[in-house]
CSV table of C-alpha atoms in Angstrom, one decimal:
chain,number,residue,atom,x,y,z
A,1472,MET,CA,-26.4,43.7,-15.8
A,1473,PRO,CA,-27.8,41.0,-15.6
A,1474,MET,CA,-31.1,39.9,-16.4
A,1475,LEU,CA,-34.4,39.7,-13.2
A,1476,ILE,CA,-36.3,36.4,-14.4
A,1477,LYS,CA,-38.9,36.5,-11.1
A,1478,ARG,CA,-39.1,32.8,-9.7
A,1479,SER,CA,-43.6,32.3,-11.1
A,1480,THR,CA,-42.4,33.9,-14.3
A,1481,ALA,CA,-39.7,31.5,-13.7
A,1482,VAL,CA,-41.2,28.5,-14.1
A,1483,PHE,CA,-43.5,29.1,-16.2
A,1484,ILE,CA,-41.0,29.0,-18.4
A,1485,VAL,CA,-39.5,25.5,-17.7
A,1486,LEU,CA,-42.8,23.7,-17.7
A,1487,PHE,CA,-42.7,25.7,-21.5
A,1488,VAL,CA,-40.1,23.8,-22.2
A,1489,LEU,CA,-39.9,20.6,-20.4
A,1490,ASN,CA,-43.7,19.8,-22.1
A,1491,LEU,CA,-42.8,21.2,-25.0
A,1492,LEU,CA,-40.3,17.6,-25.2
A,1493,VAL,CA,-43.5,16.2,-24.4
A,1494,THR,CA,-45.1,17.9,-27.7
A,1495,VAL,CA,-43.0,16.1,-29.8
A,1496,LEU,CA,-42.3,12.7,-28.1
A,1497,ALA,CA,-45.9,12.6,-28.2
A,1498,PHE,CA,-46.5,11.4,-31.3
A,1499,TYR,CA,-43.3,8.4,-30.9
A,1500,VAL,CA,-45.2,7.5,-27.5
A,1501,LEU,CA,-48.9,7.6,-27.9
A,1502,PRO,CA,-50.8,4.8,-28.5
A,1503,LYS,CA,-52.8,5.4,-32.7
A,1504,ARG,CA,-56.6,5.9,-30.7
A,1505,PHE,CA,-54.8,9.1,-29.7
A,1506,PHE,CA,-54.5,10.4,-32.7
A,1507,TYR,CA,-58.0,9.4,-34.4
A,1508,ASP,CA,-59.6,12.7,-35.1
A,1509,ALA,CA,-56.0,13.8,-36.1
A,1510,VAL,CA,-56.4,11.3,-39.4
A,1511,ILE,CA,-59.1,13.1,-39.8
A,1512,ILE,CA,-58.0,16.4,-40.0
A,1513,ALA,CA,-54.9,16.0,-41.8
A,1514,PHE,CA,-55.8,13.4,-44.6
A,1515,ASP,CA,-59.9,14.0,-44.6
A,1516,LYS,CA,-60.1,10.8,-46.9
A,1517,GLY,CA,-63.9,10.7,-46.1
A,1518,ASN,CA,-64.0,15.0,-48.3
A,1519,GLU,CA,-65.7,17.0,-45.3
A,1520,ILE,CA,-63.7,20.0,-45.6
A,1521,GLY,CA,-66.0,22.7,-46.0
A,1522,PHE,CA,-67.3,25.4,-44.0
A,1523,PHE,CA,-70.5,23.9,-41.2
A,1524,GLY,CA,-68.9,22.0,-38.8
A,1525,SER,CA,-66.0,21.3,-36.3
A,1526,TYR,CA,-64.6,18.3,-38.7
A,1527,PRO,CA,-65.1,20.8,-41.7
A,1528,LEU,CA,-64.0,23.6,-40.4
A,1529,THR,CA,-60.8,22.4,-38.8
A,1530,ILE,CA,-59.8,20.3,-42.7
A,1531,LEU,CA,-60.1,24.3,-43.8
A,1532,PHE,CA,-58.0,26.4,-41.0
A,1533,TYR,CA,-55.3,23.3,-40.8
A,1534,LYS,CA,-55.1,22.6,-44.8
A,1535,ILE,CA,-54.9,27.2,-45.5
A,1536,THR,CA,-52.7,27.0,-42.6
A,1537,GLY,CA,-50.2,23.8,-44.8
A,1538,LEU,CA,-50.5,22.0,-40.9
A,1539,ARG,CA,-52.2,19.4,-41.9
A,1540,TYR,CA,-49.0,18.7,-44.9
A,1541,LEU,CA,-46.4,19.6,-41.5
A,1542,PRO,CA,-45.4,16.0,-39.5
A,1543,PHE,CA,-47.3,15.6,-36.5
A,1544,PRO,CA,-44.3,16.9,-34.7
A,1545,ILE,CA,-43.4,19.9,-36.3
A,1546,VAL,CA,-47.1,21.5,-35.9
A,1547,GLY,CA,-46.6,20.5,-32.3
A,1548,LEU,CA,-43.9,22.9,-32.1
A,1549,ILE,CA,-46.3,25.4,-33.7
A,1550,GLN,CA,-48.7,25.0,-32.0
A,1551,PHE,CA,-47.9,24.3,-28.3
A,1552,PRO,CA,-45.7,27.8,-27.6
A,1553,ILE,CA,-48.7,29.4,-29.6
A,1554,LEU,CA,-51.2,29.2,-26.2
A,1555,MET,CA,-48.3,29.3,-24.0
A,1556,PHE,CA,-47.9,32.6,-25.7
A,1557,VAL,CA,-51.3,33.1,-25.0
A,1558,LEU,CA,-51.8,31.7,-20.6
A,1559,TYR,CA,-48.7,34.5,-20.6
A,1560,LYS,CA,-50.5,37.6,-21.6
A,1561,ILE,CA,-53.4,36.7,-19.6
A,1562,GLY,CA,-50.6,37.0,-17.4
A,1563,ILE,CA,-48.4,34.9,-14.7
A,1564,PRO,CA,-49.9,34.2,-10.8
A,1565,THR,CA,-46.7,36.2,-8.0
A,1566,ASP,CA,-46.9,32.1,-6.0
A,1567,PHE,CA,-46.7,30.4,-9.5
A,1568,GLU,CA,-43.8,28.7,-8.6
A,1569,LYS,CA,-44.9,27.3,-5.5
A,1570,LEU,CA,-46.4,23.6,-4.3
A,1571,ASN,CA,-50.2,24.1,-4.1
A,1572,VAL,CA,-52.5,22.5,-5.3
A,1573,LYS,CA,-54.0,24.8,-7.5
A,1574,ASN,CA,-50.9,25.4,-8.7
A,1575,VAL,CA,-50.1,21.4,-9.6
A,1576,ILE,CA,-54.2,21.7,-10.7
A,1577,VAL,CA,-52.0,24.3,-13.5
A,1578,TYR,CA,-49.0,22.5,-14.0
A,1579,PHE,CA,-51.5,19.4,-14.7
A,1580,GLY,CA,-53.1,20.9,-17.4
A,1581,ILE,CA,-50.3,22.6,-19.2
A,1582,LEU,CA,-49.6,18.2,-19.4
A,1583,MET,CA,-52.7,17.5,-21.0
A,1584,ILE,CA,-53.2,21.0,-23.3
A,1585,ALA,CA,-48.7,19.5,-25.0
A,1586,ILE,CA,-50.6,16.3,-25.3
A,1587,PHE,CA,-53.3,16.8,-27.4
A,1588,MET,CA,-52.1,19.8,-29.3
A,1589,SER,CA,-49.0,17.9,-30.3
A,1590,MET,CA,-50.9,16.0,-33.4
A,1591,PRO,CA,-53.6,18.5,-35.8
A,1592,SER,CA,-56.7,19.4,-33.0
A,1593,LYS,CA,-60.5,21.5,-33.1
A,1594,GLU,CA,-59.3,21.5,-29.7
A,1595,PHE,CA,-56.2,24.4,-30.4
A,1596,ILE,CA,-59.1,25.8,-32.8
A,1597,THR,CA,-61.5,26.1,-29.8
A,1598,PHE,CA,-58.6,27.1,-26.7
A,1599,ALA,CA,-57.7,30.2,-29.4
A,1600,TYR,CA,-61.3,30.6,-30.2
A,1601,VAL,CA,-62.6,31.1,-26.2
A,1602,SER,CA,-59.4,33.4,-25.2
A,1603,LEU,CA,-60.8,36.5,-27.1
A,1604,ILE,CA,-64.4,35.7,-24.0
A,1605,VAL,CA,-61.1,35.8,-21.1
A,1606,PHE,CA,-58.8,39.5,-23.3
A,1607,LEU,CA,-62.5,40.8,-23.4
A,1608,PHE,CA,-63.1,40.2,-19.6
A,1609,GLN,CA,-59.7,41.5,-18.7
A,1610,ASN,CA,-59.5,44.3,-21.2
A,1611,LYS,CA,-60.2,47.4,-18.6
A,1612,LYS,CA,-61.2,49.8,-21.8
A,1613,ILE,CA,-64.5,47.8,-22.5
A,1614,SER,CA,-67.1,47.5,-20.1
A,1615,LEU,CA,-69.1,44.7,-18.0
A,1616,ARG,CA,-72.2,44.7,-20.7
A,1617,THR,CA,-69.4,45.7,-24.2
A,1618,ALA,CA,-67.4,42.2,-22.4
A,1619,LEU,CA,-70.7,40.2,-22.1
A,1620,LEU,CA,-73.0,40.8,-24.9
A,1621,SER,CA,-68.7,40.4,-27.1
A,1622,ALA,CA,-69.0,37.3,-25.1
A,1623,PHE,CA,-72.7,35.8,-25.7
A,1624,LEU,CA,-72.5,36.9,-29.3
A,1625,LEU,CA,-68.9,34.5,-29.4
A,1626,LEU,CA,-70.0,32.0,-28.0
A,1627,THR,CA,-73.3,31.8,-30.3
A,1628,PHE,CA,-71.4,32.1,-32.9
A,1629,PHE,CA,-68.5,29.5,-32.8
A,1630,GLY,CA,-72.2,26.9,-31.4
A,1631,ILE,CA,-73.4,27.7,-34.8
A,1632,PHE,CA,-70.8,27.0,-37.2
A,1633,TYR,CA,-68.3,25.3,-35.2
A,1634,ARG,CA,-69.8,23.6,-31.6
A,1635,PRO,CA,-73.4,23.3,-31.3
A,1636,TYR,CA,-73.1,22.5,-28.3
A,1637,TYR,CA,-72.0,25.9,-27.6
A,1638,VAL,CA,-75.3,28.0,-28.2
A,1639,LEU,CA,-76.5,26.5,-25.0
A,1640,ILE,CA,-73.5,28.2,-22.8
A,1641,PRO,CA,-75.3,31.7,-23.1
A,1642,ILE,CA,-78.8,30.6,-22.0
A,1643,ILE,CA,-77.4,28.2,-19.3
A,1644,ALA,CA,-74.9,30.8,-17.6
A,1645,VAL,CA,-78.2,33.7,-17.9
A,1646,GLY,CA,-80.4,31.6,-15.7
A,1647,MET,CA,-78.1,30.4,-14.1
A,1648,TYR,CA,-77.0,34.3,-13.0
A,1649,GLY,CA,-80.8,34.6,-12.0
A,1650,ALA,CA,-81.2,31.6,-9.9
A,1651,SER,CA,-77.8,32.6,-7.7
A,1652,LEU,CA,-80.4,36.4,-7.3
A,1653,VAL,CA,-82.5,34.4,-4.9
A,1654,ASN,CA,-81.8,33.9,-1.6
A,1655,PHE,CA,-80.9,30.5,-1.5
A,1656,LYS,CA,-79.1,28.6,2.0
A,1657,SER,CA,-75.6,27.5,-1.0
A,1658,LYS,CA,-76.4,29.8,-3.7
A,1659,ALA,CA,-73.3,27.5,-5.8
A,1660,LEU,CA,-74.9,24.5,-5.2
A,1661,ALA,CA,-78.1,26.1,-5.6
A,1662,THR,CA,-76.5,28.1,-8.7
A,1663,ILE,CA,-75.7,24.2,-10.4
A,1664,PHE,CA,-78.7,23.1,-9.8
A,1665,TYR,CA,-81.3,24.8,-12.1
A,1666,GLY,CA,-78.7,25.3,-14.2
A,1667,LEU,CA,-78.7,21.7,-14.7
A,1668,VAL,CA,-82.6,22.1,-14.7
A,1669,ILE,CA,-82.7,24.5,-17.5
A,1670,ALA,CA,-80.4,21.7,-19.3
A,1671,ILE,CA,-83.2,19.4,-18.4
A,1672,SER,CA,-85.8,22.2,-19.9
A,1673,LEU,CA,-83.8,23.0,-22.7
A,1674,SER,CA,-83.6,18.9,-23.9
A,1675,LEU,CA,-87.4,18.9,-23.7
A,1676,CYS,CA,-88.2,21.2,-25.5
A,1677,TYR,CA,-86.1,20.1,-28.0
A,1678,GLU,CA,-87.2,16.5,-27.8
A,1679,LEU,CA,-91.3,17.8,-28.5
A,1680,VAL,CA,-89.9,19.4,-31.2
A,1681,SER,CA,-86.8,17.2,-33.2
A,1682,GLY,CA,-88.6,14.2,-31.7
A,1683,HIS,CA,-85.4,13.1,-30.1
A,1684,TYR,CA,-83.2,14.3,-26.7
A,1685,PHE,CA,-80.1,16.5,-26.4
A,1686,SER,CA,-78.3,12.2,-25.2
A,1687,GLU,CA,-80.2,10.7,-27.9
A,1688,VAL,CA,-78.4,12.2,-30.9
A,1689,SER,CA,-75.0,12.9,-29.0
A,1690,ARG,CA,-72.8,10.4,-26.3
A,1691,GLU,CA,-75.6,7.9,-27.3
A,1692,LEU,CA,-75.3,7.5,-30.2
A,1693,ILE,CA,-71.6,8.4,-30.6
A,1694,ASN,CA,-71.1,5.5,-27.8
A,1695,SER,CA,-73.4,2.8,-29.7
A,1696,ASP,CA,-70.5,2.6,-32.5
A,1697,ARG,CA,-68.1,1.2,-29.1
A,1698,LEU,CA,-70.3,-0.8,-27.3
A,1699,GLY,CA,-67.2,-3.6,-27.2
A,1700,SER,CA,-64.5,-1.5,-28.3
A,1701,ALA,CA,-61.5,-2.2,-26.9
A,1702,ASP,CA,-61.9,2.2,-26.2
A,1703,ALA,CA,-65.2,1.8,-24.5
A,1704,ASN,CA,-63.0,1.5,-21.1
A,1705,SER,CA,-63.9,5.2,-20.3
A,1706,MET,CA,-67.0,6.0,-21.9
A,1707,ILE,CA,-70.1,7.6,-20.1
A,1708,VAL,CA,-73.5,5.3,-20.0
A,1709,SER,CA,-76.1,6.3,-18.1
A,1710,PRO,CA,-78.5,3.4,-15.9
A,1711,ILE,CA,-81.7,4.8,-17.8
A,1712,LYS,CA,-82.2,4.9,-21.2
A,1713,PRO,CA,-82.3,8.2,-22.1
A,1714,ASP,CA,-85.4,8.4,-24.6
A,1715,THR,CA,-88.2,9.4,-22.5
A,1716,TRP,CA,-88.6,12.7,-20.0
A,1717,TYR,CA,-86.6,10.6,-16.7
A,1718,GLY,CA,-84.4,8.4,-18.2
A,1719,GLU,CA,-82.4,12.2,-20.2
A,1720,THR,CA,-82.9,13.7,-17.0
A,1721,VAL,CA,-80.6,10.9,-15.4
A,1722,GLY,CA,-78.5,10.6,-17.9
A,1723,ILE,CA,-77.7,14.6,-17.3
A,1724,VAL,CA,-77.2,14.2,-13.9
A,1725,TYR,CA,-75.4,11.4,-14.3
A,1726,GLY,CA,-72.9,12.8,-17.3
A,1727,PHE,CA,-72.7,16.1,-15.5
A,1728,PHE,CA,-71.5,13.8,-11.7
A,1729,SER,CA,-69.0,12.2,-13.7
A,1730,VAL,CA,-67.3,14.6,-16.2
A,1731,ASN,CA,-67.3,17.1,-13.7
A,1732,VAL,CA,-67.2,14.6,-10.0
A,1733,PRO,CA,-66.2,12.0,-10.9
A,1734,VAL,CA,-67.2,10.4,-7.6
A,1735,ASN,CA,-67.5,7.3,-9.7
A,1736,GLY,CA,-63.7,6.9,-10.5
A,1737,VAL,CA,-62.5,4.2,-7.9
A,1738,LYS,CA,-63.4,1.7,-11.1
A,1739,TYR,CA,-60.8,2.4,-13.2
A,1740,ILE,CA,-57.7,1.9,-10.4
A,1741,PHE,CA,-56.7,-0.7,-12.2
A,1742,SER,CA,-56.8,2.9,-16.1
A,1743,PRO,CA,-54.1,5.2,-14.3
A,1744,GLN,CA,-54.1,7.5,-16.7
A,1745,ILE,CA,-57.5,7.5,-16.5
A,1746,LEU,CA,-57.3,7.3,-13.0
A,1747,LEU,CA,-55.1,10.7,-13.0
A,1748,PHE,CA,-57.8,12.9,-14.0
A,1749,VAL,CA,-60.0,11.7,-11.8
A,1750,VAL,CA,-58.0,12.9,-9.3
A,1751,TRP,CA,-57.2,16.5,-11.7
A,1752,GLN,CA,-61.4,17.0,-12.1
A,1753,LEU,CA,-62.5,16.6,-8.1
A,1754,PHE,CA,-59.7,19.0,-7.2
A,1755,LEU,CA,-60.4,21.1,-10.3
A,1756,PHE,CA,-64.0,21.4,-9.6
A,1757,TYR,CA,-63.9,22.1,-5.5
A,1758,ILE,CA,-61.4,25.0,-6.4
A,1759,LEU,CA,-63.5,26.3,-9.4
A,1760,LEU,CA,-66.1,25.3,-6.5
A,1761,VAL,CA,-65.0,27.2,-3.8
A,1762,ARG,CA,-63.7,30.6,-6.1
A,1763,PHE,CA,-67.9,30.8,-7.6
A,1764,SER,CA,-69.6,30.3,-3.9
A,1765,LYS,CA,-66.7,33.6,-3.4
A,1766,CYS,CA,-68.0,35.2,-7.0
A,1767,ILE,CA,-71.6,35.1,-5.5
A,1768,GLU,CA,-71.1,37.0,-1.8
A,1769,THR,CA,-69.1,39.6,-3.0
A,1770,ARG,CA,-70.0,40.1,-6.9
A,1771,ASP,CA,-70.2,44.2,-6.8
A,1772,LYS,CA,-66.3,43.5,-6.6
A,1773,HIS,CA,-66.6,40.9,-8.7
A,1774,LYS,CA,-69.0,41.4,-11.5
A,1775,LYS,CA,-66.4,40.1,-14.9
A,1776,GLU,CA,-64.8,36.9,-12.6
A,1777,LEU,CA,-68.4,35.6,-11.9
A,1778,TRP,CA,-69.7,35.7,-15.5
A,1779,ILE,CA,-66.9,33.8,-16.7
A,1780,LEU,CA,-66.7,31.1,-13.5
A,1781,LEU,CA,-70.8,31.8,-14.9
A,1782,ILE,CA,-69.9,30.8,-18.1
A,1783,LEU,CA,-67.6,27.9,-17.1
A,1784,PHE,CA,-70.1,26.3,-14.7
A,1785,ALA,CA,-72.3,26.2,-18.0
A,1786,PHE,CA,-70.0,24.6,-20.1
A,1787,PHE,CA,-69.2,21.9,-17.0
A,1788,ILE,CA,-72.5,21.6,-17.1
A,1789,VAL,CA,-72.7,20.9,-21.1
A,1790,GLN,CA,-70.4,18.9,-20.7
A,1791,GLY,CA,-72.8,16.7,-18.9
A,1792,VAL,CA,-75.2,16.3,-21.5
A,1793,PHE,CA,-72.9,15.5,-24.9
A,1794,GLU,CA,-69.7,14.7,-23.3
A,1795,PRO,CA,-69.8,10.4,-24.1
A,1796,ASP,CA,-66.1,9.5,-22.8
A,1797,LEU,CA,-64.4,10.4,-20.0
A,1798,GLY,CA,-60.9,10.1,-23.1
A,1799,SER,CA,-63.3,13.3,-25.2
A,1800,ALA,CA,-64.4,15.1,-21.6
A,1801,VAL,CA,-60.7,16.5,-20.8
A,1802,ARG,CA,-59.1,17.4,-23.9
A,1803,HIS,CA,-62.2,19.2,-24.2
A,1804,LYS,CA,-61.7,20.9,-21.1
A,1805,THR,CA,-58.1,21.7,-22.7
A,1806,GLY,CA,-60.4,23.8,-25.2
A,1807,VAL,CA,-61.4,25.5,-22.5
A,1808,PHE,CA,-58.8,25.9,-20.7
A,1809,PRO,CA,-58.4,30.3,-20.6
A,1810,LEU,CA,-61.0,30.5,-18.9
A,1811,ILE,CA,-60.1,27.4,-16.1
A,1812,TYR,CA,-57.1,28.8,-16.0
A,1813,PHE,CA,-58.2,32.7,-15.3
A,1814,ALA,CA,-60.3,31.8,-12.8
A,1815,LEU,CA,-58.1,29.7,-11.2
A,1816,TYR,CA,-55.9,32.5,-10.2
A,1817,TYR,CA,-58.2,35.8,-11.3
A,1818,ASP,CA,-57.4,37.9,-8.0
A,1819,HIS,CA,-53.8,38.1,-8.7
A,1820,PHE,CA,-54.4,39.1,-12.5
A,1821,ARG,CA,-57.1,41.4,-10.0
A,1822,LYS,CA,-53.3,43.0,-8.1
A,1823,LYS,CA,-51.6,43.0,-11.1
A,1824,LEU,CA,-54.2,45.5,-13.1
């Protein structure tokens, strides 16, 4: 008896096979700048291996698993199928074969995953870790309160040991939820606005304690060493130096729009790879904003989905604070792709459940 495969599943399998080839071939065609992090992780010439921080822990992970000793194409052959299996377990939408804007966004997202997972990468760990949050919210046996508390603990734990800025996500998400309860005319936009206000307030408080703003010790510190280099074409440079309260305010707002609503992306017309990300990001943000607005209006029906979107938009706001360039922004978005994937298709997954 012939085995029948749904069209949506067939398209998912085809995307997997085609992008698996991309993963293998990426090592031979990508420019050297794509492998800066991978070389640090694989060879650890600075002896950074340890138990705290993204680089030390990633180096430790690849050493323990033995992946650091394998050629990069083989690493990709192992990593990419694992992450695609994670997406498969989250679910395949029933109309995944249809050529619409939402599906094309995901197709392109899978291509980005194939590229960035073709080598040792911090995003491999982030992707696998963040997917736990999606599975928590998908599990009908777990109450919303338990799933939410577990998700916040996971994000905080990840921030303490791996990426510090993840600690800010639960704080901003809770503040945004409070703002969403207020009767604004445009609740989704108002909620995001107050999320930005919270991020700015946290940075100002941090300055009172440490003497430096968030942007100063992250984006500005990284970019100061790259000014004038060949890799600086997509750097995010605030119009005002973020060493004052108003400079930091402008810097965070400017950073948020640069990585999430990059309407100024026309200037990258001679860099097609950057322009492609700009177009992808604009469509992604718009669709997620529409779905976010829908979840706020129907919060009683979409409680879990609303919190997934709050966590996701809180991450987008945090990106506006810390991302040094558009290349890093797109790479880090592949790390939270399970959240993006679920947020785009949550209505399909609800029907399945």
